[in-house]
């Protein structure tokens, strides 16, 4: 992957073990549309799966991930509303109104798909049969704890299956916009009600990807439109920069 030439960066308090460039990339527009943000995140999350994985996608942004997984990889998507063999999103004349994902969006059912009730869906999630799950979040902290189901003093329809998914899945990927109305979402400690404690393995935003390790957060990938300093300025969690830090595909 080609690295862009920049000037040396000033030292920062954040632990840095990489010689990766950290200064702004000249003449780059950092404003992204909502569609671009979601595309970058979903495309990156789709790289987390291996052939034959059974994957459950949360509602909202995570449902887009299925559109970026190559069909030949043979990943099997499960929807918590009772569909194993979830296909790509559908619109226009292609929709079958009987087939929806957990967020109510129209999808296709792949060849060999099966339908079942909620008890069976949650048995799969709680029983350790899900290889990976992709969920949205309000906050994730440096220990890998996740808050994604409620904001105090605001109406909450319910927590859904997030708690079951995060605890039951073998690999937990959080996908979310880097900031929410200017508010930091990758934090030192979650102050919203937790969904799960120390269960997240990977955080993906439109600006970066961070692994949750025994030694804390590790910055492994960065959007070339941003710099390490940009990331430091928009998270409150401590993190280390990987020696093998690379650019995300955008």
mmCIF file of N, CA and C in Angstrom, residues 29-134:
data_model
loop_
_atom_site.group_PDB
_atom_site.id
_atom_site.type_symbol
_atom_site.label_atom_id
_atom_site.label_comp_id
_atom_site.label_asym_id
_atom_site.label_seq_id
_atom_site.Cartn_x
_atom_site.Cartn_y
_atom_site.Cartn_z
ATOM 1 N N UNK A 29 -10.019 16.831 1.415
ATOM 2 C CA UNK A 29 -11.282 17.246 2.007
ATOM 3 C C UNK A 29 -11.730 16.185 2.997
ATOM 4 N N UNK A 30 -11.907 16.574 4.264
ATOM 5 C CA UNK A 30 -12.244 15.606 5.307
ATOM 6 C C UNK A 30 -13.744 15.443 5.508
ATOM 7 N N UNK A 31 -14.540 16.202 4.793
ATOM 8 C CA UNK A 31 -15.980 16.085 4.933
ATOM 9 C C UNK A 31 -16.477 14.894 4.113
ATOM 10 N N UNK A 32 -17.237 14.034 4.756
ATOM 11 C CA UNK A 32 -17.795 12.863 4.102
ATOM 12 C C UNK A 32 -19.311 12.902 4.217
ATOM 13 N N UNK A 33 -20.000 12.443 3.189
ATOM 14 C CA UNK A 33 -21.454 12.333 3.276
ATOM 15 C C UNK A 33 -21.810 11.118 4.129
ATOM 16 N N UNK A 34 -23.044 11.091 4.584
ATOM 17 C CA UNK A 34 -23.517 9.955 5.374
ATOM 18 C C UNK A 34 -23.363 8.656 4.589
ATOM 19 N N UNK A 35 -23.677 8.698 3.314
ATOM 20 C CA UNK A 35 -23.564 7.505 2.470
ATOM 21 C C UNK A 35 -22.112 7.043 2.366
ATOM 22 N N UNK A 36 -21.187 7.977 2.205
ATOM 23 C CA UNK A 36 -19.768 7.620 2.124
ATOM 24 C C UNK A 36 -19.280 7.021 3.443
ATOM 25 N N UNK A 37 -19.691 7.624 4.546
ATOM 26 C CA UNK A 37 -19.303 7.130 5.870
ATOM 27 C C UNK A 37 -19.746 5.685 6.045
ATOM 28 N N UNK A 38 -20.997 5.426 5.749
ATOM 29 C CA UNK A 38 -21.537 4.078 5.945
ATOM 30 C C UNK A 38 -20.880 3.073 5.009
ATOM 31 N N UNK A 39 -20.575 3.510 3.785
ATOM 32 C CA UNK A 39 -19.927 2.619 2.828
ATOM 33 C C UNK A 39 -18.529 2.226 3.294
ATOM 34 N N UNK A 40 -17.752 3.201 3.774
ATOM 35 C CA UNK A 40 -16.397 2.925 4.253
ATOM 36 C C UNK A 40 -16.431 1.923 5.406
ATOM 37 N N UNK A 41 -17.348 2.149 6.335
ATOM 38 C CA UNK A 41 -17.437 1.285 7.518
ATOM 39 C C UNK A 41 -17.875 -0.127 7.140
ATOM 40 N N UNK A 42 -18.935 -0.220 6.345
ATOM 41 C CA UNK A 42 -19.464 -1.538 5.976
ATOM 42 C C UNK A 42 -18.461 -2.336 5.153
ATOM 43 N N UNK A 43 -17.762 -1.653 4.248
ATOM 44 C CA UNK A 43 -16.766 -2.322 3.402
ATOM 45 C C UNK A 43 -15.638 -2.906 4.255
ATOM 46 N N UNK A 44 -15.211 -2.147 5.255
ATOM 47 C CA UNK A 44 -14.138 -2.636 6.136
ATOM 48 C C UNK A 44 -14.611 -3.792 7.008
ATOM 49 N N UNK A 45 -15.816 -3.696 7.532
ATOM 50 C CA UNK A 45 -16.337 -4.762 8.395
ATOM 51 C C UNK A 45 -16.495 -6.078 7.636
ATOM 52 N N UNK A 46 -16.795 -5.983 6.352
ATOM 53 C CA UNK A 46 -16.998 -7.181 5.536
ATOM 54 C C UNK A 46 -15.732 -8.015 5.393
ATOM 55 N N UNK A 47 -14.583 -7.422 5.692
ATOM 56 C CA UNK A 47 -13.316 -8.146 5.587
ATOM 57 C C UNK A 47 -13.033 -9.031 6.804
ATOM 58 N N UNK A 48 -13.890 -8.961 7.805
ATOM 59 C CA UNK A 48 -13.642 -9.674 9.054
ATOM 60 C C UNK A 48 -14.048 -11.146 9.029
ATOM 61 N N UNK A 49 -14.706 -11.578 7.974
ATOM 62 C CA UNK A 49 -15.267 -12.924 7.958
ATOM 63 C C UNK A 49 -14.439 -13.884 7.115
ATOM 64 N N UNK A 50 -14.534 -15.158 7.500
ATOM 65 C CA UNK A 50 -13.869 -16.204 6.713
ATOM 66 C C UNK A 50 -14.923 -17.160 6.166
ATOM 67 N N UNK A 51 -14.533 -17.980 5.215
ATOM 68 C CA UNK A 51 -15.467 -18.876 4.540
ATOM 69 C C UNK A 51 -16.210 -19.754 5.534
ATOM 70 N N UNK A 52 -17.530 -19.822 5.368
ATOM 71 C CA UNK A 52 -18.349 -20.691 6.196
ATOM 72 C C UNK A 52 -18.808 -20.089 7.508
ATOM 73 N N UNK A 53 -18.376 -18.856 7.822
ATOM 74 C CA UNK A 53 -18.800 -18.215 9.073
ATOM 75 C C UNK A 53 -20.305 -18.007 9.104
ATOM 76 N N UNK A 54 -20.878 -18.146 10.298
ATOM 77 C CA UNK A 54 -22.263 -17.746 10.546
ATOM 78 C C UNK A 54 -22.194 -16.411 11.275
ATOM 79 N N UNK A 55 -22.809 -15.383 10.687
ATOM 80 C CA UNK A 55 -22.669 -14.013 11.166
ATOM 81 C C UNK A 55 -24.039 -13.399 11.400
ATOM 82 N N UNK A 56 -24.200 -12.748 12.544
ATOM 83 C CA UNK A 56 -25.432 -12.018 12.831
ATOM 84 C C UNK A 56 -25.157 -10.529 12.767
ATOM 85 N N UNK A 57 -25.999 -9.809 12.026
ATOM 86 C CA UNK A 57 -25.857 -8.368 11.869
ATOM 87 C C UNK A 57 -26.921 -7.656 12.689
ATOM 88 N N UNK A 58 -26.496 -6.613 13.422
ATOM 89 C CA UNK A 58 -27.450 -5.797 14.153
ATOM 90 C C UNK A 58 -28.255 -4.926 13.205
ATOM 91 N N UNK A 59 -29.180 -4.145 13.757
ATOM 92 C CA UNK A 59 -30.024 -3.289 12.925
ATOM 93 C C UNK A 59 -29.278 -2.006 12.564
ATOM 94 N N UNK A 60 -29.780 -1.306 11.542
ATOM 95 C CA UNK A 60 -29.157 -0.053 11.125
ATOM 96 C C UNK A 60 -27.938 -0.282 10.261
ATOM 97 N N UNK A 61 -26.876 0.461 10.537
ATOM 98 C CA UNK A 61 -25.642 0.401 9.761
ATOM 99 C C UNK A 61 -25.113 -1.023 9.558
ATOM 100 N N UNK A 62 -25.111 -1.897 10.567
ATOM 101 C CA UNK A 62 -24.567 -3.253 10.366
ATOM 102 C C UNK A 62 -25.231 -4.038 9.239
ATOM 103 N N UNK A 63 -26.487 -3.753 8.934
ATOM 104 C CA UNK A 63 -27.160 -4.520 7.881
ATOM 105 C C UNK A 63 -26.529 -4.284 6.511
ATOM 106 N N UNK A 64 -25.811 -3.169 6.347
ATOM 107 C CA UNK A 64 -25.171 -2.862 5.059
ATOM 108 C C UNK A 64 -23.975 -3.761 4.787
ATOM 109 N N UNK A 65 -23.428 -4.374 5.818
ATOM 110 C CA UNK A 65 -22.212 -5.175 5.676
ATOM 111 C C UNK A 65 -22.416 -6.325 4.695
ATOM 112 N N UNK A 66 -23.590 -6.929 4.710
ATOM 113 C CA UNK A 66 -23.870 -8.073 3.835
ATOM 114 C C UNK A 66 -23.689 -7.729 2.363
ATOM 115 N N UNK A 67 -23.893 -6.462 2.011
ATOM 116 C CA UNK A 67 -23.782 -6.052 0.611
ATOM 117 C C UNK A 67 -22.342 -6.046 0.105
ATOM 118 N N UNK A 68 -21.368 -6.111 1.011
ATOM 119 C CA UNK A 68 -19.955 -6.014 0.625
ATOM 120 C C UNK A 68 -19.193 -7.333 0.786
ATOM 121 N N UNK A 69 -19.875 -8.382 1.167
ATOM 122 C CA UNK A 69 -19.216 -9.681 1.325
ATOM 123 C C UNK A 69 -19.324 -10.462 0.019
ATOM 124 N N UNK A 70 -18.193 -10.873 -0.570
ATOM 125 C CA UNK A 70 -18.244 -11.637 -1.825
ATOM 126 C C UNK A 70 -19.065 -12.915 -1.666
ATOM 127 N N UNK A 71 -19.916 -13.197 -2.628
ATOM 128 C CA UNK A 71 -20.791 -14.362 -2.548
ATOM 129 C C UNK A 71 -19.990 -15.655 -2.488
ATOM 130 N N UNK A 72 -18.829 -15.679 -3.158
ATOM 131 C CA UNK A 72 -18.022 -16.894 -3.197
ATOM 132 C C UNK A 72 -17.393 -17.222 -1.838
ATOM 133 N N UNK A 73 -17.415 -16.272 -0.908
ATOM 134 C CA UNK A 73 -16.870 -16.530 0.421
ATOM 135 C C UNK A 73 -17.780 -17.449 1.228
ATOM 136 N N UNK A 74 -19.041 -17.520 0.828
ATOM 137 C CA UNK A 74 -20.003 -18.437 1.450
ATOM 138 C C UNK A 74 -20.197 -18.156 2.942
ATOM 139 N N UNK A 75 -20.283 -16.871 3.289
ATOM 140 C CA UNK A 75 -20.643 -16.487 4.647
ATOM 141 C C UNK A 75 -22.156 -16.602 4.786
ATOM 142 N N UNK A 76 -22.624 -17.170 5.894
ATOM 143 C CA UNK A 76 -24.058 -17.346 6.127
ATOM 144 C C UNK A 76 -24.508 -16.309 7.153
ATOM 145 N N UNK A 77 -25.400 -15.420 6.732
ATOM 146 C CA UNK A 77 -25.890 -14.388 7.634
ATOM 147 C C UNK A 77 -27.173 -14.834 8.321
ATOM 148 N N UNK A 78 -27.214 -14.568 9.622
ATOM 149 C CA UNK A 78 -28.393 -14.886 10.419
ATOM 150 C C UNK A 78 -29.018 -13.596 10.918
ATOM 151 N N UNK A 79 -30.331 -13.507 10.837
ATOM 152 C CA UNK A 79 -31.040 -12.342 11.339
ATOM 153 C C UNK A 79 -31.824 -12.751 12.580
ATOM 154 N N UNK A 80 -31.768 -11.921 13.618
ATOM 155 C CA UNK A 80 -32.366 -12.318 14.894
ATOM 156 C C UNK A 80 -33.892 -12.405 14.843
ATOM 157 N N UNK A 81 -34.497 -11.935 13.740
ATOM 158 C CA UNK A 81 -35.937 -12.112 13.607
ATOM 159 C C UNK A 81 -36.284 -13.470 12.991
ATOM 160 N N UNK A 82 -35.266 -14.321 12.743
ATOM 161 C CA UNK A 82 -35.549 -15.692 12.352
ATOM 162 C C UNK A 82 -35.271 -16.047 10.908
ATOM 163 N N UNK A 83 -34.116 -15.634 10.395
ATOM 164 C CA UNK A 83 -33.733 -15.977 9.024
ATOM 165 C C UNK A 83 -32.260 -16.360 8.989
ATOM 166 N N UNK A 84 -31.986 -17.581 8.550
ATOM 167 C CA UNK A 84 -30.612 -18.035 8.343
ATOM 168 C C UNK A 84 -30.405 -18.172 6.842
ATOM 169 N N UNK A 85 -29.453 -17.381 6.302
ATOM 170 C CA UNK A 85 -29.262 -17.336 4.860
ATOM 171 C C UNK A 85 -29.698 -16.004 4.290
ATOM 172 N N UNK A 86 -29.525 -14.957 5.109
ATOM 173 C CA UNK A 86 -29.872 -13.595 4.723
ATOM 174 C C UNK A 86 -29.034 -13.156 3.533
ATOM 175 N N UNK A 87 -29.688 -12.557 2.533
ATOM 176 C CA UNK A 87 -28.985 -12.082 1.348
ATOM 177 C C UNK A 87 -28.845 -10.577 1.333
ATOM 178 N N UNK A 88 -28.592 -10.025 0.163
ATOM 179 C CA UNK A 88 -28.363 -8.585 0.026
ATOM 180 C C UNK A 88 -29.663 -7.796 0.163
ATOM 181 N N UNK A 89 -29.498 -6.495 0.445
ATOM 182 C CA UNK A 89 -30.655 -5.604 0.545
ATOM 183 C C UNK A 89 -31.372 -5.531 -0.798
ATOM 184 N N UNK A 90 -32.684 -5.351 -0.754
ATOM 185 C CA UNK A 90 -33.490 -5.292 -1.975
ATOM 186 C C UNK A 90 -34.307 -4.003 -2.003
ATOM 187 N N UNK A 91 -34.606 -3.517 -3.191
ATOM 188 C CA UNK A 91 -35.433 -2.323 -3.339
ATOM 189 C C UNK A 91 -36.158 -2.379 -4.674
ATOM 190 N N UNK A 92 -37.082 -1.469 -4.846
ATOM 191 C CA UNK A 92 -37.803 -1.388 -6.119
ATOM 192 C C UNK A 92 -38.649 -2.616 -6.393
ATOM 193 N N UNK A 93 -38.576 -3.093 -7.638
ATOM 194 C CA UNK A 93 -39.406 -4.222 -8.048
ATOM 195 C C UNK A 93 -38.876 -5.563 -7.554
ATOM 196 N N UNK A 94 -37.680 -5.565 -6.946
ATOM 197 C CA UNK A 94 -37.075 -6.832 -6.528
ATOM 198 C C UNK A 94 -37.548 -7.324 -5.163
ATOM 199 N N UNK A 95 -38.280 -6.489 -4.424
ATOM 200 C CA UNK A 95 -38.590 -6.849 -3.043
ATOM 201 C C UNK A 95 -39.652 -7.942 -2.937
ATOM 202 N N UNK A 96 -39.480 -8.768 -1.933
ATOM 203 C CA UNK A 96 -40.527 -9.689 -1.490
ATOM 204 C C UNK A 96 -40.901 -9.189 -0.099
ATOM 205 N N UNK A 97 -42.097 -8.618 0.088
ATOM 206 C CA UNK A 97 -42.463 -7.982 1.359
ATOM 207 C C UNK A 97 -42.488 -8.944 2.546
ATOM 208 N N UNK A 98 -42.404 -10.231 2.266
ATOM 209 C CA UNK A 98 -42.411 -11.220 3.369
ATOM 210 C C UNK A 98 -41.024 -11.433 3.960
ATOM 211 N N UNK A 99 -39.989 -10.965 3.269
ATOM 212 C CA UNK A 99 -38.615 -11.246 3.709
ATOM 213 C C UNK A 99 -37.948 -9.947 4.137
ATOM 214 N N UNK A 100 -37.716 -9.809 5.434
ATOM 215 C CA UNK A 100 -37.095 -8.615 5.987
ATOM 216 C C UNK A 100 -35.990 -9.002 6.970
ATOM 217 N N UNK A 101 -35.091 -8.048 7.233
ATOM 218 C CA UNK A 101 -34.072 -8.275 8.259
ATOM 219 C C UNK A 101 -34.585 -7.763 9.603
ATOM 220 N N UNK A 102 -33.729 -7.800 10.627
ATOM 221 C CA UNK A 102 -34.155 -7.425 11.971
ATOM 222 C C UNK A 102 -34.541 -5.956 12.077
ATOM 223 N N UNK A 103 -34.049 -5.129 11.155
ATOM 224 C CA UNK A 103 -34.394 -3.718 11.162
ATOM 225 C C UNK A 103 -35.605 -3.385 10.317
ATOM 226 N N UNK A 104 -36.245 -4.401 9.710
ATOM 227 C CA UNK A 104 -37.424 -4.176 8.893
ATOM 228 C C UNK A 104 -37.129 -3.858 7.446
ATOM 229 N N UNK A 105 -35.849 -3.926 7.041
ATOM 230 C CA UNK A 105 -35.493 -3.655 5.659
ATOM 231 C C UNK A 105 -35.681 -4.876 4.783
ATOM 232 N N UNK A 106 -36.031 -4.653 3.522
ATOM 233 C CA UNK A 106 -36.251 -5.764 2.602
ATOM 234 C C UNK A 106 -34.921 -6.380 2.174
ATOM 235 N N UNK A 107 -34.867 -7.698 2.200
ATOM 236 C CA UNK A 107 -33.662 -8.433 1.823
ATOM 237 C C UNK A 107 -34.054 -9.641 0.983
ATOM 238 N N UNK A 108 -33.047 -10.269 0.395
ATOM 239 C CA UNK A 108 -33.301 -11.515 -0.306
ATOM 240 C C UNK A 108 -32.909 -12.684 0.596
ATOM 241 N N UNK A 109 -33.499 -13.812 0.348
ATOM 242 C CA UNK A 109 -33.118 -15.042 1.041
ATOM 243 C C UNK A 109 -32.274 -15.857 0.076
ATOM 244 N N UNK A 110 -31.065 -16.183 0.472
ATOM 245 C CA UNK A 110 -30.190 -16.951 -0.398
ATOM 246 C C UNK A 110 -30.681 -18.376 -0.574
ATOM 247 N N UNK A 111 -30.186 -19.063 -1.592
ATOM 248 C CA UNK A 111 -30.539 -20.458 -1.819
ATOM 249 C C UNK A 111 -30.153 -21.276 -0.578
ATOM 250 N N UNK A 112 -31.084 -22.059 -0.084
ATOM 251 C CA UNK A 112 -30.823 -22.862 1.109
ATOM 252 C C UNK A 112 -31.208 -22.184 2.406
ATOM 253 N N UNK A 113 -31.740 -20.956 2.327
ATOM 254 C CA UNK A 113 -32.121 -20.226 3.535
ATOM 255 C C UNK A 113 -33.270 -20.916 4.254
ATOM 256 N N UNK A 114 -33.355 -20.666 5.563
ATOM 257 C CA UNK A 114 -34.469 -21.213 6.332
ATOM 258 C C UNK A 114 -35.007 -20.155 7.291
ATOM 259 N N UNK A 115 -36.261 -20.312 7.653
ATOM 260 C CA UNK A 115 -36.949 -19.370 8.525
ATOM 261 C C UNK A 115 -37.370 -20.093 9.809
ATOM 262 N N UNK A 116 -37.342 -19.355 10.923
ATOM 263 C CA UNK A 116 -37.699 -19.971 12.206
ATOM 264 C C UNK A 116 -38.145 -18.875 13.161
ATOM 265 N N UNK A 117 -38.592 -19.274 14.358
ATOM 266 C CA UNK A 117 -39.130 -18.302 15.300
ATOM 267 C C UNK A 117 -38.027 -17.686 16.168
ATOM 268 N N UNK A 118 -38.399 -16.683 16.963
ATOM 269 C CA UNK A 118 -37.442 -15.980 17.818
ATOM 270 C C UNK A 118 -36.759 -16.879 18.846
ATOM 271 N N UNK A 119 -37.482 -17.812 19.483
ATOM 272 C CA UNK A 119 -36.789 -18.704 20.429
ATOM 273 C C UNK A 119 -35.615 -19.454 19.790
ATOM 274 N N UNK A 120 -35.796 -19.915 18.550
ATOM 275 C CA UNK A 120 -34.708 -20.612 17.864
ATOM 276 C C UNK A 120 -33.568 -19.648 17.539
ATOM 277 N N UNK A 121 -33.915 -18.431 17.110
ATOM 278 C CA UNK A 121 -32.890 -17.434 16.791
ATOM 279 C C UNK A 121 -32.037 -17.113 18.016
ATOM 280 N N UNK A 122 -32.687 -16.947 19.155
ATOM 281 C CA UNK A 122 -31.942 -16.603 20.367
ATOM 282 C C UNK A 122 -31.208 -17.814 20.948
ATOM 283 N N UNK A 123 -31.695 -19.001 20.668
ATOM 284 C CA UNK A 123 -30.952 -20.204 21.060
ATOM 285 C C UNK A 123 -29.625 -20.266 20.315
ATOM 286 N N UNK A 124 -29.647 -19.920 19.037
ATOM 287 C CA UNK A 124 -28.408 -19.884 18.254
ATOM 288 C C UNK A 124 -27.429 -18.860 18.817
ATOM 289 N N UNK A 125 -27.948 -17.684 19.171
ATOM 290 C CA UNK A 125 -27.081 -16.612 19.667
ATOM 291 C C UNK A 125 -26.527 -16.928 21.049
ATOM 292 N N UNK A 126 -27.378 -17.421 21.927
ATOM 293 C CA UNK A 126 -26.946 -17.696 23.307
ATOM 294 C C UNK A 126 -26.123 -18.970 23.412
ATOM 295 N N UNK A 127 -26.285 -19.847 22.447
ATOM 296 C CA UNK A 127 -25.629 -21.146 22.521
ATOM 297 C C UNK A 127 -24.223 -21.188 21.944
ATOM 298 N N UNK A 128 -23.694 -20.046 21.527
ATOM 299 C CA UNK A 128 -22.328 -20.002 20.998
ATOM 300 C C UNK A 128 -22.203 -20.485 19.573
ATOM 301 N N UNK A 129 -23.294 -20.417 18.795
ATOM 302 C CA UNK A 129 -23.281 -20.913 17.417
ATOM 303 C C UNK A 129 -22.988 -19.821 16.393
ATOM 304 N N UNK A 130 -22.799 -18.580 16.850
ATOM 305 C CA UNK A 130 -22.539 -17.461 15.948
ATOM 306 C C UNK A 130 -21.039 -17.163 15.939
ATOM 307 N N UNK A 131 -20.430 -17.216 14.763
ATOM 308 C CA UNK A 131 -18.984 -16.989 14.656
ATOM 309 C C UNK A 131 -18.615 -15.529 14.844
ATOM 310 N N UNK A 132 -19.462 -14.622 14.366
ATOM 311 C CA UNK A 132 -19.178 -13.191 14.497
ATOM 312 C C UNK A 132 -20.473 -12.408 14.503
ATOM 313 N N UNK A 133 -20.445 -11.279 15.169
ATOM 314 C CA UNK A 133 -21.587 -10.371 15.123
ATOM 315 C C UNK A 133 -21.082 -8.963 14.871
ATOM 316 N N UNK A 134 -21.876 -8.181 14.154
ATOM 317 C CA UNK A 134 -21.553 -6.784 13.866
ATOM 318 C C UNK A 134 -22.684 -5.929 14.423
#
